[in-house]
mmCIF file of C-alpha atoms and ligand atoms in Angstrom:
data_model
loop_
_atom_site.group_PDB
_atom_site.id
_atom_site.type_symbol
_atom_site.label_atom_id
_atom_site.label_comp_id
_atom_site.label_asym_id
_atom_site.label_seq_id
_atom_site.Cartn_x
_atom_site.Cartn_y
_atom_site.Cartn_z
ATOM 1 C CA UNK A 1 -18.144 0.556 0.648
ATOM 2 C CA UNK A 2 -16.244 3.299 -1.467
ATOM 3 C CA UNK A 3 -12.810 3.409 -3.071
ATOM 4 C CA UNK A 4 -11.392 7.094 -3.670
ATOM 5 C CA UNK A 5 -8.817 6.561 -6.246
ATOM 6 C CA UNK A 6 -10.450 5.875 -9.957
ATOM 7 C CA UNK A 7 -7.176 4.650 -11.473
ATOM 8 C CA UNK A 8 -6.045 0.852 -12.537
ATOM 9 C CA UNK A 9 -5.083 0.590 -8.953
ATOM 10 C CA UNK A 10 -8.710 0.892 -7.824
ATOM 11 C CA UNK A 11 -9.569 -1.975 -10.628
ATOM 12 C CA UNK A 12 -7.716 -4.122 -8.571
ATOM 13 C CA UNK A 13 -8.981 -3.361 -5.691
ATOM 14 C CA UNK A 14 -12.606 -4.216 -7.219
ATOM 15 C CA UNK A 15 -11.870 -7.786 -7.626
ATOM 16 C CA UNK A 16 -10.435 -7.746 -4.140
ATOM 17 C CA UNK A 17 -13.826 -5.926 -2.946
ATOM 18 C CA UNK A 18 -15.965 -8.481 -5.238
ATOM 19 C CA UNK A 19 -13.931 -11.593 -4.199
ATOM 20 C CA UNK A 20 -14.579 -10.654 -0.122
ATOM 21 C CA UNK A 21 -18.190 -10.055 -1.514
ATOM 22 C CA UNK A 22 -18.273 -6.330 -0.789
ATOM 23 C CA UNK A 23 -20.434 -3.936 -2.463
ATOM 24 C CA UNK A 24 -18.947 -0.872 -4.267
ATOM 25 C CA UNK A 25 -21.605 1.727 -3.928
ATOM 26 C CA UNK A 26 -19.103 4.126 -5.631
ATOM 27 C CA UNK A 27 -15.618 5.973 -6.168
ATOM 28 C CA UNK A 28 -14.685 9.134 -4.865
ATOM 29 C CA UNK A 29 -12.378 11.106 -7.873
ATOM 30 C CA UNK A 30 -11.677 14.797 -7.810
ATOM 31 C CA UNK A 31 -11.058 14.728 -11.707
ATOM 32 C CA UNK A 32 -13.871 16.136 -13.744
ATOM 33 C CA UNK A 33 -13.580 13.731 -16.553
ATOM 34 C CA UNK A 34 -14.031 10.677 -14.708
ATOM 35 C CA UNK A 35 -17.409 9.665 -14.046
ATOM 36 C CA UNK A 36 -17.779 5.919 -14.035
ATOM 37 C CA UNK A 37 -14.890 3.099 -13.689
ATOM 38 C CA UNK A 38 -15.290 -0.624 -14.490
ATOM 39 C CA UNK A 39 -19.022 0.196 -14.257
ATOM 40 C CA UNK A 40 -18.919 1.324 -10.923
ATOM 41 C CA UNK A 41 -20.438 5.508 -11.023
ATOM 42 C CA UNK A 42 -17.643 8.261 -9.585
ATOM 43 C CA UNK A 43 -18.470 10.627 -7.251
ATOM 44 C CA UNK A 44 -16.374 14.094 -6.201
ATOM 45 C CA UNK A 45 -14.716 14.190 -2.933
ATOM 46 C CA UNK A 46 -17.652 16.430 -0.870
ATOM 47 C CA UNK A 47 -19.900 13.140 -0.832
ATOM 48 C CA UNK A 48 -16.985 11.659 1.823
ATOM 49 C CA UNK A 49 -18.712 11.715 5.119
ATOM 50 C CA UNK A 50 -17.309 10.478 8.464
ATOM 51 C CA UNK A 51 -19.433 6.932 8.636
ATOM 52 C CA UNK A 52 -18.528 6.429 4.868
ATOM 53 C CA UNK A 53 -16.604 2.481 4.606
ATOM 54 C CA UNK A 54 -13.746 3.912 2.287
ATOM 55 C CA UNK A 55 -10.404 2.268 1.306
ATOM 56 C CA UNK A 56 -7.900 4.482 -0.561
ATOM 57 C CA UNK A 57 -7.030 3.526 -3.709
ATOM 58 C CA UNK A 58 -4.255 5.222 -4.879
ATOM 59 C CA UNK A 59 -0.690 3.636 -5.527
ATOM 60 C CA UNK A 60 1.431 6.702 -4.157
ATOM 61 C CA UNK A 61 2.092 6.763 -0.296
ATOM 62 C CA UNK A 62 2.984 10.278 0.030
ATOM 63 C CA UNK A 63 -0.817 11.153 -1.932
ATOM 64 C CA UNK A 64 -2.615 8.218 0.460
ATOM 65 C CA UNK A 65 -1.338 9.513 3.476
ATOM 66 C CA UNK A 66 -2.695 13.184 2.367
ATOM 67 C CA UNK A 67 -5.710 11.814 1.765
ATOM 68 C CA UNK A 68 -6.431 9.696 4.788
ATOM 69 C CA UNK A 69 -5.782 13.101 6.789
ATOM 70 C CA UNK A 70 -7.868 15.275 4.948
ATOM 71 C CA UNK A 71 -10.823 13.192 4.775
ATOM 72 C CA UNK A 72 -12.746 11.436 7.920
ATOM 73 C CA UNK A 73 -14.260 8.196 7.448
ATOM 74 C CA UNK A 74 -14.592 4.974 8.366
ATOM 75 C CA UNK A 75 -11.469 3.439 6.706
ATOM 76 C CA UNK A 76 -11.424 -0.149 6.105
ATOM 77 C CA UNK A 77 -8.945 -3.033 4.876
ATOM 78 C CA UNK A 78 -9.279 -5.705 1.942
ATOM 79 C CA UNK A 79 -7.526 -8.828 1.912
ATOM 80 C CA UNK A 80 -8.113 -10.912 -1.074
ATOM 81 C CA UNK A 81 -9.020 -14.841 0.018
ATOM 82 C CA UNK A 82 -6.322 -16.256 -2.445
ATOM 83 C CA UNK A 83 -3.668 -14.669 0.175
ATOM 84 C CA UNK A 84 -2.240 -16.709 3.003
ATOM 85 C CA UNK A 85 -1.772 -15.150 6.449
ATOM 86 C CA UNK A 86 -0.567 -17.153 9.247
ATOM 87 C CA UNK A 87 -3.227 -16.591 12.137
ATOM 88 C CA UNK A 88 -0.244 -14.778 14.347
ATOM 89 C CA UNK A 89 -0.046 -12.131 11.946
ATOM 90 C CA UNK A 90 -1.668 -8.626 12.376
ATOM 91 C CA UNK A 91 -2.875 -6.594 9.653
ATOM 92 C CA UNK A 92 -4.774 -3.168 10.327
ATOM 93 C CA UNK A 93 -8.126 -2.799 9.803
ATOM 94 C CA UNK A 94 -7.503 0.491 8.983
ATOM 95 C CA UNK A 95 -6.657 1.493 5.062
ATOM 96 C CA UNK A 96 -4.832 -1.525 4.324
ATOM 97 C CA UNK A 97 -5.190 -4.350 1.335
ATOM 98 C CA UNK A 98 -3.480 -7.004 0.580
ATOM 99 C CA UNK A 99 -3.645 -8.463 -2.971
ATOM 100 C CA UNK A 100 -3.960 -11.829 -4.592
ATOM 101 C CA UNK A 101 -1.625 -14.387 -3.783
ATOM 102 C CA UNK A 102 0.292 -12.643 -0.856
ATOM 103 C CA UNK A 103 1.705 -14.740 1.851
ATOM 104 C CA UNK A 104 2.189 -12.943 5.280
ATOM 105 C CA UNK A 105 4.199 -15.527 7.331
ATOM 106 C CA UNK A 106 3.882 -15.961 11.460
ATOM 107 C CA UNK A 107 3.884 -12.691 13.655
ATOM 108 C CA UNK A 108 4.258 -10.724 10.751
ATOM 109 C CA UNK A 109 2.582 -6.910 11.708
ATOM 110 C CA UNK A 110 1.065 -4.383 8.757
ATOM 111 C CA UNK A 111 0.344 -0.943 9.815
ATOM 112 C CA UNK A 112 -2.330 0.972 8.525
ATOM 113 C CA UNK A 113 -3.548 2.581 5.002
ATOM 114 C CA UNK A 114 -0.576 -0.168 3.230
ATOM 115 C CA UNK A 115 -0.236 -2.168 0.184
ATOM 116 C CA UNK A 116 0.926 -5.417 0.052
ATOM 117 C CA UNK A 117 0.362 -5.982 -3.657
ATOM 118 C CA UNK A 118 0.259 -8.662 -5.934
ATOM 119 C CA UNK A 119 2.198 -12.144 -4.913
ATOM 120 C CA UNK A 120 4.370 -10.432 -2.223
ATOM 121 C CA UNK A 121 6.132 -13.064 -0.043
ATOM 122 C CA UNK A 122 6.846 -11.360 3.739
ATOM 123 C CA UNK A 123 8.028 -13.719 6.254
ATOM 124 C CA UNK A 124 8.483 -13.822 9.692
ATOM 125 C CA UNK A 125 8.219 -11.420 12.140
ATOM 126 C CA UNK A 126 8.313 -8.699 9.692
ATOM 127 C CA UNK A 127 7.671 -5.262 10.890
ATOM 128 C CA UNK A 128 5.461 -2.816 8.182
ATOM 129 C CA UNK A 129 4.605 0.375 9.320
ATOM 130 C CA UNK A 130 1.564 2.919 7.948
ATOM 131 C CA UNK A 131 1.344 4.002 4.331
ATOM 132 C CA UNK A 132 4.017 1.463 3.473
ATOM 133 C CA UNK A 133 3.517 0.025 -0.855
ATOM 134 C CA UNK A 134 5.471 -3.245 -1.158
ATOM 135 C CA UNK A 135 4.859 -3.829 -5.210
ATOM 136 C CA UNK A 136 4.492 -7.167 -6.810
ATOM 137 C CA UNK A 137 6.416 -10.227 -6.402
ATOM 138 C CA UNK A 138 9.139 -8.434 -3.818
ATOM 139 C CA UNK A 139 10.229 -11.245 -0.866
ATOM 140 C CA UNK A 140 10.632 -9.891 2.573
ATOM 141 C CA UNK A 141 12.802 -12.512 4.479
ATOM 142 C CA UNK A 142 12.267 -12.773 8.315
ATOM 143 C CA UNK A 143 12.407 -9.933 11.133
ATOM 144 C CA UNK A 144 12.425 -6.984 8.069
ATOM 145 C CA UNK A 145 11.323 -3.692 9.238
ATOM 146 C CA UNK A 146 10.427 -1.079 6.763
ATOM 147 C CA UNK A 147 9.921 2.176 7.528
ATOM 148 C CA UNK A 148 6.492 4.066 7.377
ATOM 149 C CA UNK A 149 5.844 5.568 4.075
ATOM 150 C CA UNK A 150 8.489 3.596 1.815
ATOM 151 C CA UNK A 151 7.715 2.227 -1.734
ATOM 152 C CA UNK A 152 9.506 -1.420 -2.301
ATOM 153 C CA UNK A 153 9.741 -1.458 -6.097
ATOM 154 C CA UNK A 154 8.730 -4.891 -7.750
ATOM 155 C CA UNK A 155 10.473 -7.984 -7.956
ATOM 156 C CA UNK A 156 12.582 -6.751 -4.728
ATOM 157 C CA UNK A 157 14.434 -8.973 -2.134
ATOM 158 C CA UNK A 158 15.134 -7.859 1.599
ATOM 159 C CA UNK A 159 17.360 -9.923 3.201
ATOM 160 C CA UNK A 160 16.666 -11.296 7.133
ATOM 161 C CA UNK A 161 16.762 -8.434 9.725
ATOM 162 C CA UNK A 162 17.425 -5.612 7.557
ATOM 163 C CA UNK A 163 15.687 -2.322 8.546
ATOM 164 C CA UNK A 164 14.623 0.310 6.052
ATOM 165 C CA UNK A 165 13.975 3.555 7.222
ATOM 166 C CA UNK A 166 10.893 5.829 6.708
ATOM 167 C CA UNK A 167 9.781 7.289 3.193
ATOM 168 C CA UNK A 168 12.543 5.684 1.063
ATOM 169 C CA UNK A 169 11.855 4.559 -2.421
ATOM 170 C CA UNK A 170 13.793 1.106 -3.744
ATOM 171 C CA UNK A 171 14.136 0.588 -6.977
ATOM 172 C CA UNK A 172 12.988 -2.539 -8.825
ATOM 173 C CA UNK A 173 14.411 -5.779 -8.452
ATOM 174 C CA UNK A 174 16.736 -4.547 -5.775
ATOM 175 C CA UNK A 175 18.263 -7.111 -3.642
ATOM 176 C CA UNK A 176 18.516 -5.169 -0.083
ATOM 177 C CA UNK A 177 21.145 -6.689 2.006
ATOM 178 C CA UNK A 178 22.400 -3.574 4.229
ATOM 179 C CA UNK A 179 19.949 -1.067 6.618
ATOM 180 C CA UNK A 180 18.423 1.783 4.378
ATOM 181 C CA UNK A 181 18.772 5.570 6.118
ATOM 182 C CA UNK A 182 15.026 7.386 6.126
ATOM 183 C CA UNK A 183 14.596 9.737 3.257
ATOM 184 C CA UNK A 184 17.217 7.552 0.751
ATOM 185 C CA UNK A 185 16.246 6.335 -2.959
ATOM 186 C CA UNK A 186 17.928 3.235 -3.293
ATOM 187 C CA UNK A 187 18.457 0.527 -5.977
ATOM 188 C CA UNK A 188 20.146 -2.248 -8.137
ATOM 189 C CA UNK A 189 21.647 -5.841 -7.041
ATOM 190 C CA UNK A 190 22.986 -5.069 -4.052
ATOM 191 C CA UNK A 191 21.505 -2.236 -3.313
ATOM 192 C CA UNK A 192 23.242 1.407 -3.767
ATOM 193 C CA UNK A 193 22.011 4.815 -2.342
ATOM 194 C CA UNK A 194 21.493 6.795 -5.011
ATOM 195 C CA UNK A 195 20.387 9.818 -3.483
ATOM 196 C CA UNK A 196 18.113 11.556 -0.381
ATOM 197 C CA UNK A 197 14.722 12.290 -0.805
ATOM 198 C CA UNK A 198 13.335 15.552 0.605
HETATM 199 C C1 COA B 201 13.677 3.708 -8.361
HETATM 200 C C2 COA B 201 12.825 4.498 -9.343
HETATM 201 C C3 COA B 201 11.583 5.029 -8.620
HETATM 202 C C4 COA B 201 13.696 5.661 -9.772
HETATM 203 O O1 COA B 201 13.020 6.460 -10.669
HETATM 204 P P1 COA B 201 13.588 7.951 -10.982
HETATM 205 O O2 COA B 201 13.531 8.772 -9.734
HETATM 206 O O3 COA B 201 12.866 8.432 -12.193
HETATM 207 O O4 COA B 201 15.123 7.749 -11.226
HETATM 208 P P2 COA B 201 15.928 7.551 -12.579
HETATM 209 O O5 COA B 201 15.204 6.670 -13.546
HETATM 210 O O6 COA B 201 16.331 8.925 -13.033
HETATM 211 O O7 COA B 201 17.201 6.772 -12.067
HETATM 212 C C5 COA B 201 18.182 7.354 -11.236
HETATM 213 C C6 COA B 201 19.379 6.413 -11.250
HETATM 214 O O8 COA B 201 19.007 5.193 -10.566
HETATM 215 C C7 COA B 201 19.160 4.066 -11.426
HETATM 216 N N1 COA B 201 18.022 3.178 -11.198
HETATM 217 C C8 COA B 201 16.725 3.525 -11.199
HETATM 218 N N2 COA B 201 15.966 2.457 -10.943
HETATM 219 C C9 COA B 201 16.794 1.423 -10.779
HETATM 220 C C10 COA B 201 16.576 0.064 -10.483
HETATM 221 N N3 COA B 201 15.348 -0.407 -10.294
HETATM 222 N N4 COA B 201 17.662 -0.739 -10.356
HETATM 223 C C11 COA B 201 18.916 -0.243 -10.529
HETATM 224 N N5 COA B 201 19.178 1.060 -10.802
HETATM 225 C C12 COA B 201 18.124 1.869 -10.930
HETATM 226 C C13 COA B 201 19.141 4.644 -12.827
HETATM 227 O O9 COA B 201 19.830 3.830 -13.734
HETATM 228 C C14 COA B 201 19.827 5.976 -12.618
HETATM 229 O O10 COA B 201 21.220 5.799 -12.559
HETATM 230 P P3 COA B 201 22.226 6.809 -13.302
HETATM 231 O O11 COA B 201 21.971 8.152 -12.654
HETATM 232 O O12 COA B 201 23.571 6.229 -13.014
HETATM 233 O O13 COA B 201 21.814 6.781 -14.727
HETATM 234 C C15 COA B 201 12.368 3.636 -10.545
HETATM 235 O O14 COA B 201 13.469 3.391 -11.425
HETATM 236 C C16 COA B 201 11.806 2.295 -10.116
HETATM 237 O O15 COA B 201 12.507 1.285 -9.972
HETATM 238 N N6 COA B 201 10.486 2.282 -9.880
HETATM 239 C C17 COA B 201 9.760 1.133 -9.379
HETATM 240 C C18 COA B 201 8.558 0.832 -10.282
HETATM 241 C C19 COA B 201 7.686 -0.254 -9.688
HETATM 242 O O16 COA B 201 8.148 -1.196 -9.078
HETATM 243 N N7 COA B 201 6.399 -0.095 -9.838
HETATM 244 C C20 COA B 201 5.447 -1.021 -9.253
HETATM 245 C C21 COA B 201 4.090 -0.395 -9.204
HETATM 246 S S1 COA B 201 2.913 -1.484 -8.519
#
């Protein structure tokens, strides 16, 4: 398989790749300068062709979701085997990985080309829609639905049944107890709107 995205992100991703016993034939990296990462060789974005296994790796939803339009292939997800997902839960098989230590709880549902990154806890019944980044250590109590496109800062806590809309951005260690508008940066314990996004 491929990763396009040679950044730290994509480092993570390797051990994800290595642990599931993938091989990386390569990364795909429009930057000039980059021509190898974590010993793996970089190649320029013309090599993608439609049967090529790629996973995006690239942290930014709005930039992932460019890319998985512009570029045909045969996306693919990672999950890493430390993470724990209840057999009623669906994850895509299309874009997504999710990272060490994750625990995805009964009938929880993860759209496509997502991160659910490092130690996130999402429980029940939780609704994640496409290009969706929930950061490191946030908790997602039962029946949360967040919108496709959002960012979930780090260390964040959603209480139960609260929806967030689609491409919001919450800030770090924001405790989420109200429904989120599309379009709104939010943050802070609780969470305020700050402002709308364009
Ligand atoms: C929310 C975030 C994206 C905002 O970044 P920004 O657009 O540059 O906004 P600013 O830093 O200018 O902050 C705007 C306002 O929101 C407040 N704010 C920003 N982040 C906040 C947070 N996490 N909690 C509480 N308030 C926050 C700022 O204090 C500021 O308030 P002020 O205008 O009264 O001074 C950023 O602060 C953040 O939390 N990023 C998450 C990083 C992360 O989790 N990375 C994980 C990668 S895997």
């Amino acid at each position: 398989m491929y990763l396009y995205g040679a950044s730290g992100h994509a480092k993570v991703i390797l051990d994800i790749a290595y642990a599931n016993k993938k091989q990386v034939e390569g990364l795909i990296d429009d930057n000039d300068s980059i021509h190898s990462l974590a010993g793996v060789e970089v190649y320029r974005s013309h090599t993608v062709y439609p049967e090529m296994e790629l996973l995006i790796s690239i942290g930014n939803n709005e930039i992932r979701k460019r890319i998985a339009e512009q570029f045909k292939a045969n996306y693919v997800s990672l999950i890493h085997p430390s993470a724990i997902v209840s057999p009623s839960a669906l994850v895509s098989k299309t874009g997504t990985v999710v990272m060490q230590g994750v625990v995805l709880q009964a009938e929880v549902e993860v759209g496509n080309h997502c991160i659910i990154n490092t130690a996130c806890s999402i429980d029940h019944e939780c609704k994640i829609e496409d290009f969706v980044h929930i950061s490191p250590n946030s908790t997602l109590c039962g029946n949360v639905h967040i919108g496709a496109g959002t960012w979930i800062g780090a260390g964040t806590t959603i209480l139960p049944g609260v929806k967030i809309g689609k491409w919001c951005t919450i800030g770090a260690g924001s405790v989420v107890s109200k429904n989120i508008p599309d379009y709104t940066l939010a943050a802070g314990n609780r969470c305020k709107i700050i402002k709308k996004l364009k």
